[in-house]
Coordinates of C-alpha atoms in Angstrom, one line a residue:
M1265 CA -1.8 -102.0 168.3
V1266 CA -4.9 -99.9 166.3
D1267 CA -3.6 -95.8 164.3
V1268 CA -6.7 -94.9 164.2
T1269 CA -10.5 -96.3 165.0
V1270 CA -12.9 -94.5 162.8
R1271 CA -16.4 -94.6 164.1
G1272 CA -19.5 -95.6 161.4
A1273 CA -19.3 -98.0 158.8
G1274 CA -21.1 -95.8 155.5
I1275 CA -19.3 -93.7 152.8
F1276 CA -17.9 -91.8 154.8
G1277 CA -16.0 -93.8 157.6
L1278 CA -14.9 -95.7 155.3
S1279 CA -13.4 -93.9 152.3
I1280 CA -11.8 -92.6 155.9
A1281 CA -10.7 -95.7 157.0
W1282 CA -9.1 -97.1 152.9
I1283 CA -7.1 -93.9 153.2
C1284 CA -6.0 -94.0 156.6
A1285 CA -4.5 -97.4 155.4
R1286 CA -3.3 -97.2 152.4
R1287 CA -0.9 -94.5 153.5
G1288 CA 0.4 -97.0 156.1
A1289 CA -1.2 -96.5 159.7
K1290 CA -3.4 -99.8 161.3
V1291 CA -7.2 -98.4 161.2
Q1292 CA -10.6 -100.7 162.9
V1293 CA -13.5 -99.3 161.4
V1294 CA -15.9 -99.6 164.5
D1295 CA -20.9 -100.5 164.1
P1296 CA -23.2 -101.4 165.4
F1297 CA -24.8 -102.1 163.2
G1298 CA -22.6 -103.3 159.9
P1299 CA -21.8 -101.5 156.8
A1300 CA -23.8 -99.4 154.6
A1301 CA -26.5 -99.6 157.3
G1302 CA -27.8 -95.9 157.1
S1303 CA -28.6 -93.7 154.3
S1304 CA -24.9 -95.4 152.6
G1305 CA -27.6 -98.5 151.9
G1306 CA -29.3 -96.6 148.8
L1307 CA -29.8 -97.6 145.4
V1308 CA -29.6 -94.2 143.4
G1309 CA -25.4 -92.8 142.8
A1310 CA -25.7 -89.6 141.3
L1311 CA -22.6 -88.2 141.2
A1312 CA -23.4 -84.7 139.9
P1313 CA -22.4 -81.7 139.8
H1314 CA -23.1 -78.0 141.7
V1315 CA -23.6 -75.9 138.6
P1316 CA -20.8 -74.5 137.3
E1317 CA -21.4 -70.4 138.5
N1318 CA -20.7 -68.3 141.7
W1319 CA -18.6 -70.8 142.2
N1320 CA -17.4 -71.5 146.3
A1321 CA -15.2 -73.1 149.0
K1322 CA -17.7 -76.3 148.5
K1323 CA -17.9 -76.6 144.6
A1324 CA -14.3 -76.9 143.9
F1325 CA -13.9 -79.2 146.7
Q1326 CA -16.8 -81.3 145.3
F1327 CA -15.0 -80.2 141.7
E1328 CA -12.2 -81.8 143.0
S1329 CA -14.2 -85.0 144.8
L1330 CA -15.6 -86.0 141.2
I1331 CA -12.2 -85.7 139.9
M1332 CA -10.9 -87.8 142.2
A1333 CA -13.2 -90.8 141.7
E1334 CA -11.9 -92.9 138.9
P1335 CA -8.6 -93.4 140.5
F1336 CA -10.4 -93.6 143.8
W1337 CA -12.7 -96.3 142.2
T1338 CA -10.5 -98.4 140.0
Q1339 CA -8.4 -98.9 143.1
V1340 CA -10.6 -100.3 145.4
E1341 CA -12.2 -102.3 142.8
A1342 CA -8.4 -103.7 141.6
T1343 CA -7.7 -104.5 146.0
G1344 CA -10.2 -105.5 146.9
G1345 CA -11.7 -107.2 143.5
V1346 CA -15.0 -105.5 144.0
S1347 CA -16.8 -103.5 141.6
A1348 CA -18.4 -100.1 143.0
G1349 CA -20.5 -100.0 139.8
Y1350 CA -18.6 -96.8 138.9
G1351 CA -18.5 -95.3 135.2
R1352 CA -18.2 -91.5 134.4
L1353 CA -20.6 -91.5 132.2
G1354 CA -21.9 -88.4 131.8
R1355 CA -25.8 -86.6 131.9
I1356 CA -28.4 -85.0 130.5
Q1357 CA -31.1 -82.8 131.1
P1358 CA -34.1 -81.3 129.2
I1359 CA -34.0 -77.5 128.9
P1360 CA -37.9 -77.2 129.6
D1361 CA -37.9 -72.9 128.9
Q1362 CA -36.4 -70.1 127.6
H1363 CA -34.6 -68.6 130.7
T1364 CA -33.3 -72.2 131.7
L1365 CA -31.9 -71.7 128.8
N1366 CA -30.3 -69.1 128.9
L1367 CA -28.4 -70.0 131.9
A1368 CA -27.2 -73.5 130.8
H1369 CA -25.7 -71.2 127.6
Q1370 CA -23.9 -69.1 130.4
R1371 CA -22.5 -72.2 132.8
Q1372 CA -21.6 -73.3 129.2
I1373 CA -18.8 -70.4 129.5
S1374 CA -18.3 -70.3 133.1
A1375 CA -17.3 -74.4 132.4
E1376 CA -14.7 -73.5 130.2
E1377 CA -13.5 -71.9 133.4
L1378 CA -14.6 -73.4 136.8
W1379 CA -13.7 -77.0 134.9
Q1380 CA -10.6 -76.6 134.0
G1381 CA -10.9 -78.6 130.7
R1382 CA -11.2 -81.3 132.9
A1383 CA -14.9 -82.1 131.8
E1384 CA -17.5 -80.7 130.2
W1385 CA -20.8 -78.8 130.0
H1386 CA -22.6 -78.0 126.2
V1387 CA -25.7 -76.8 125.7
V1388 CA -26.3 -79.5 122.3
E1389 CA -30.0 -80.0 120.7
I1390 CA -32.0 -82.9 121.6
A1391 CA -30.8 -84.9 117.8
Q1392 CA -27.3 -85.1 119.4
A1393 CA -27.5 -86.5 122.5
G1394 CA -28.9 -90.2 121.4
S1395 CA -31.8 -92.2 121.4
W1396 CA -31.8 -92.3 126.2
C1397 CA -33.0 -88.5 125.9
P1398 CA -36.3 -87.7 127.3
P1399 CA -38.6 -85.4 125.1
S1400 CA -37.7 -81.1 126.0
P1401 CA -39.8 -78.4 125.2
T1402 CA -36.9 -76.3 123.9
G1403 CA -35.3 -79.2 121.7
Y1404 CA -31.9 -78.2 123.6
V1405 CA -30.6 -80.4 126.8
I1406 CA -27.5 -80.3 128.8
H1407 CA -24.9 -82.7 128.3
D1408 CA -22.1 -83.0 130.9
T1409 CA -19.5 -84.9 130.8
L1410 CA -18.6 -84.3 134.8
T1411 CA -21.5 -86.4 136.6
A1412 CA -20.7 -90.0 137.0
R1413 CA -23.1 -93.0 138.4
M1414 CA -22.1 -96.0 141.0
H1415 CA -24.2 -98.8 143.2
P1416 CA -24.2 -97.1 147.1
R1417 CA -24.5 -100.3 148.3
R1418 CA -22.4 -101.9 145.7
A1419 CA -19.6 -99.4 146.5
C1420 CA -19.7 -99.6 150.9
A1421 CA -19.6 -103.5 149.9
A1422 CA -16.4 -102.5 147.0
L1423 CA -15.1 -100.6 150.4
V1424 CA -15.1 -103.6 152.5
A1425 CA -13.2 -106.3 150.3
A1426 CA -10.3 -103.8 149.9
L1427 CA -10.5 -102.6 153.4
S1428 CA -10.8 -106.5 153.8
V1429 CA -7.2 -107.3 152.1
M1430 CA -5.6 -104.9 153.8
G1431 CA -6.5 -106.8 157.2
V1432 CA -9.4 -104.4 157.9
G1433 CA -12.9 -105.4 159.3
V1434 CA -15.8 -104.1 160.1
L1435 CA -16.6 -105.2 163.9
T1436 CA -19.1 -104.7 166.4
K1437 CA -18.0 -103.8 168.9
A1438 CA -14.1 -102.3 170.2
P1439 CA -12.9 -100.0 172.0
D1440 CA -11.0 -96.5 170.9
Q1441 CA -7.9 -96.7 169.7
G1442 CA -5.5 -94.6 168.5
R1443 CA -6.8 -91.2 166.3
V1444 CA -10.7 -91.6 166.6
V1445 CA -12.4 -90.6 163.8
H1446 CA -16.5 -90.3 164.3
A1447 CA -18.6 -90.3 161.1
T1448 CA -21.7 -91.6 163.0
G1449 CA -24.4 -89.7 160.2
L1450 CA -27.8 -89.0 161.6
A1451 CA -26.7 -90.6 165.0
G1452 CA -23.5 -88.1 165.5
L1453 CA -26.1 -85.0 164.6
Q1454 CA -28.4 -85.4 167.2
E1455 CA -25.6 -86.1 169.4
L1456 CA -24.7 -82.8 168.7
N1457 CA -28.4 -81.5 168.7
E1458 CA -28.7 -82.7 172.4
A1459 CA -25.6 -81.4 173.5
F1460 CA -25.7 -78.2 172.7
G1461 CA -29.4 -78.0 172.3
K1462 CA -30.4 -76.0 169.2
T1463 CA -30.5 -77.6 165.7
V1464 CA -26.4 -78.4 164.7
G1465 CA -28.3 -81.0 162.0
N1466 CA -30.2 -83.2 161.1
G1467 CA -32.3 -86.3 158.8
V1468 CA -33.8 -85.7 155.6
K1469 CA -35.4 -88.8 154.4
G1470 CA -35.3 -89.8 150.6
Q1471 CA -37.3 -92.6 148.6
A1472 CA -35.6 -94.5 146.3
A1473 CA -37.2 -97.5 143.2
L1474 CA -35.3 -99.9 141.5
L1475 CA -36.4 -100.9 138.2
R1476 CA -35.9 -104.1 136.3
F1477 CA -34.7 -102.2 132.8
D1478 CA -31.1 -102.0 131.3
A1479 CA -30.0 -98.8 129.3
G1480 CA -26.8 -99.9 128.2
V1481 CA -23.3 -97.6 128.4
A1482 CA -25.6 -95.1 129.0
P1483 CA -25.7 -91.3 131.2
Q1484 CA -27.7 -90.5 133.5
L1485 CA -31.1 -88.4 133.2
F1486 CA -32.3 -85.8 135.1
A1487 CA -35.9 -84.5 134.3
D1488 CA -38.7 -83.5 136.8
T1489 CA -36.7 -83.2 139.6
V1490 CA -36.0 -86.8 139.4
H1491 CA -32.5 -88.4 139.0
M1492 CA -32.7 -91.8 136.8
V1493 CA -29.6 -93.7 137.0
P1494 CA -28.2 -97.0 134.6
H1495 CA -26.4 -98.9 136.8
A1496 CA -23.5 -101.4 135.3
D1497 CA -25.7 -104.1 136.6
G1498 CA -28.7 -104.1 134.2
T1499 CA -31.1 -101.9 136.3
L1500 CA -31.8 -98.5 137.1
A1501 CA -32.4 -96.4 140.2
I1502 CA -34.8 -93.7 140.2
G1503 CA -35.1 -91.2 142.8
S1504 CA -35.2 -89.4 145.5
T1505 CA -38.1 -87.8 147.6
S1506 CA -36.4 -85.1 150.2
E1507 CA -38.5 -84.9 153.6
R1508 CA -37.6 -83.4 156.3
D1509 CA -41.1 -84.6 158.2
Y1510 CA -41.8 -88.3 158.7
D1511 CA -42.7 -90.8 160.8
D1512 CA -41.3 -94.4 159.2
P1513 CA -38.0 -93.5 158.0
T1514 CA -37.1 -96.8 156.5
S1515 CA -41.1 -96.5 155.1
T1516 CA -42.4 -96.3 151.2
D1517 CA -45.1 -94.7 150.3
S1518 CA -47.0 -92.6 148.1
A1519 CA -44.6 -89.8 147.1
L1520 CA -42.5 -92.6 146.1
D1521 CA -45.2 -93.6 143.5
D1522 CA -45.3 -89.8 142.9
V1523 CA -41.7 -89.9 141.6
I1524 CA -41.9 -93.4 139.8
E1525 CA -44.6 -91.7 138.2
R1526 CA -42.4 -88.8 137.3
A1527 CA -39.7 -90.5 135.2
T1528 CA -41.8 -92.6 133.4
R1529 CA -44.1 -89.9 132.0
A1530 CA -40.4 -87.9 131.6
V1531 CA -38.6 -91.1 129.5
P1532 CA -42.3 -93.2 128.8
V1533 CA -39.9 -96.5 127.7
L1534 CA -39.8 -96.8 131.4
H1535 CA -42.7 -97.4 131.6
G1536 CA -44.6 -101.2 132.1
A1537 CA -40.5 -101.9 133.9
E1538 CA -40.9 -104.6 136.8
V1539 CA -39.7 -102.2 140.2
I1540 CA -37.6 -104.8 141.9
E1541 CA -37.4 -102.7 145.2
R1542 CA -38.3 -99.9 146.8
W1543 CA -36.1 -98.3 149.5
A1544 CA -36.1 -95.2 151.9
G1545 CA -33.3 -94.1 154.5
V1546 CA -32.8 -90.6 156.1
R1547 CA -30.1 -88.9 155.5
P1548 CA -27.9 -86.5 157.8
R1549 CA -27.7 -83.6 156.6
S1550 CA -25.9 -80.2 159.0
K1551 CA -27.4 -77.0 159.6
S1552 CA -24.6 -75.0 156.9
R1553 CA -25.7 -77.9 154.8
A1554 CA -21.5 -78.7 154.0
P1555 CA -20.2 -81.9 155.0
M1556 CA -19.2 -81.6 158.7
L1557 CA -15.3 -82.0 159.3
G1558 CA -12.9 -81.1 161.5
A1559 CA -11.7 -81.4 165.3
H1560 CA -15.3 -83.5 166.8
P1561 CA -17.4 -80.1 168.8
L1562 CA -17.7 -82.5 172.1
H1563 CA -14.9 -84.9 172.1
Q1564 CA -11.7 -83.9 172.5
G1565 CA -8.9 -84.5 170.4
Q1566 CA -11.2 -86.5 168.2
F1567 CA -12.6 -85.8 164.5
I1568 CA -15.7 -85.7 163.3
A1569 CA -16.6 -86.3 160.4
N1570 CA -21.0 -85.9 159.2
G1571 CA -23.1 -84.4 157.1
G1572 CA -22.8 -86.1 153.5
F1573 CA -26.7 -85.6 153.1
K1574 CA -27.4 -85.9 148.8
I1575 CA -23.2 -85.4 147.2
G1576 CA -21.7 -88.0 150.7
F1577 CA -20.6 -90.4 147.6
G1578 CA -20.0 -87.5 145.3
M1579 CA -17.3 -85.9 148.0
A1580 CA -16.1 -88.9 149.6
P1581 CA -13.0 -89.5 148.0
K1582 CA -11.8 -85.6 148.7
V1583 CA -13.5 -85.9 152.1
A1584 CA -11.3 -89.1 153.0
D1585 CA -7.8 -87.0 151.5
V1586 CA -7.9 -84.6 153.8
M1587 CA -9.4 -86.4 157.0
A1588 CA -6.4 -88.8 156.6
D1589 CA -4.6 -85.1 156.4
L1590 CA -5.8 -84.0 159.7
I1591 CA -6.1 -87.2 161.4
L1592 CA -2.2 -89.2 160.2
E1593 CA -0.4 -85.5 159.8
D1594 CA -1.9 -83.3 161.5
R1595 CA -2.7 -81.3 158.7
D1596 CA -5.2 -79.3 158.1
T1597 CA -6.9 -79.0 154.7
I1598 CA -10.3 -77.8 155.2
P1599 CA -12.2 -75.7 153.5
K1600 CA -13.6 -72.6 156.6
D1601 CA -17.2 -73.8 155.6
F1602 CA -17.1 -77.4 156.4
R1603 CA -15.4 -76.8 160.2
P1604 CA -17.7 -77.8 161.7
D1605 CA -18.4 -74.1 164.1
A1606 CA -20.5 -73.4 160.1
S1607 CA -22.9 -75.3 162.1
L1608 CA -22.7 -74.9 165.5

């Protein structure tokens, strides 16, 4: 007998299944397309925090999740033997002008309080940032120690392996059993749009590239609105676009060429690096722009976990924790802004 049925094998669904199984529940995961078939099968894996100011429930939730990430992924790898490529190596951001430099100094002060000494946000001279640092017009950069990296599709593979050891497989078809949670990404948001006759959520296309470039054990960079993430396997991911209007959700085009050009302009050493993969996918975004967690608006007695958008992997450990509380213990610790009503 199954206690929990998770519909959807992206990062939210797999993470919820993992925590429920760890707590002793018998779980099945059902996805007709298999694990990481949608936007969770991407390349970038920039687990980056919101800026430490104007603190709210979403930022606090994300902060807690980023702090939880290291033990979460360590346990996944220890169980299944597959690495997600996780590493909390921080991030460097060039500071382009005086106004941004002033803001950065203010945020350094607020981070000391809001990040509770568990991570740091520093403004440093470029000479202190190491050889991997890109040029900065002001001579200063932001260096935070909260940002982490992972390889998204490898993270999903790591969860699948760990779940398998726990006796949980990913099925293409199975009837609902026990408590049911829908973590079905864009398809789930489209179902809500149709049922309510309005936009509850939509998909935003992203394009990214993987370069054959080994930066070593180095922080990720964020320059000219481009994430550059050195992965543990000696590749470098760059991206991504945010496209609301698109014809083909999985095609790459000149928009990605522009991202690659901006990355190589910001970090000249990347010139000539081989592009070994180009990727595009559609990320689910709720109307509120926050994850949509809680009781399902359409399926009585069932649950929803959707709307990871750009921060799904960073949010996943905490999302899985609060959803397991709700599914297994009827204990609701979900922030008000994350409830489905916020997007309806």
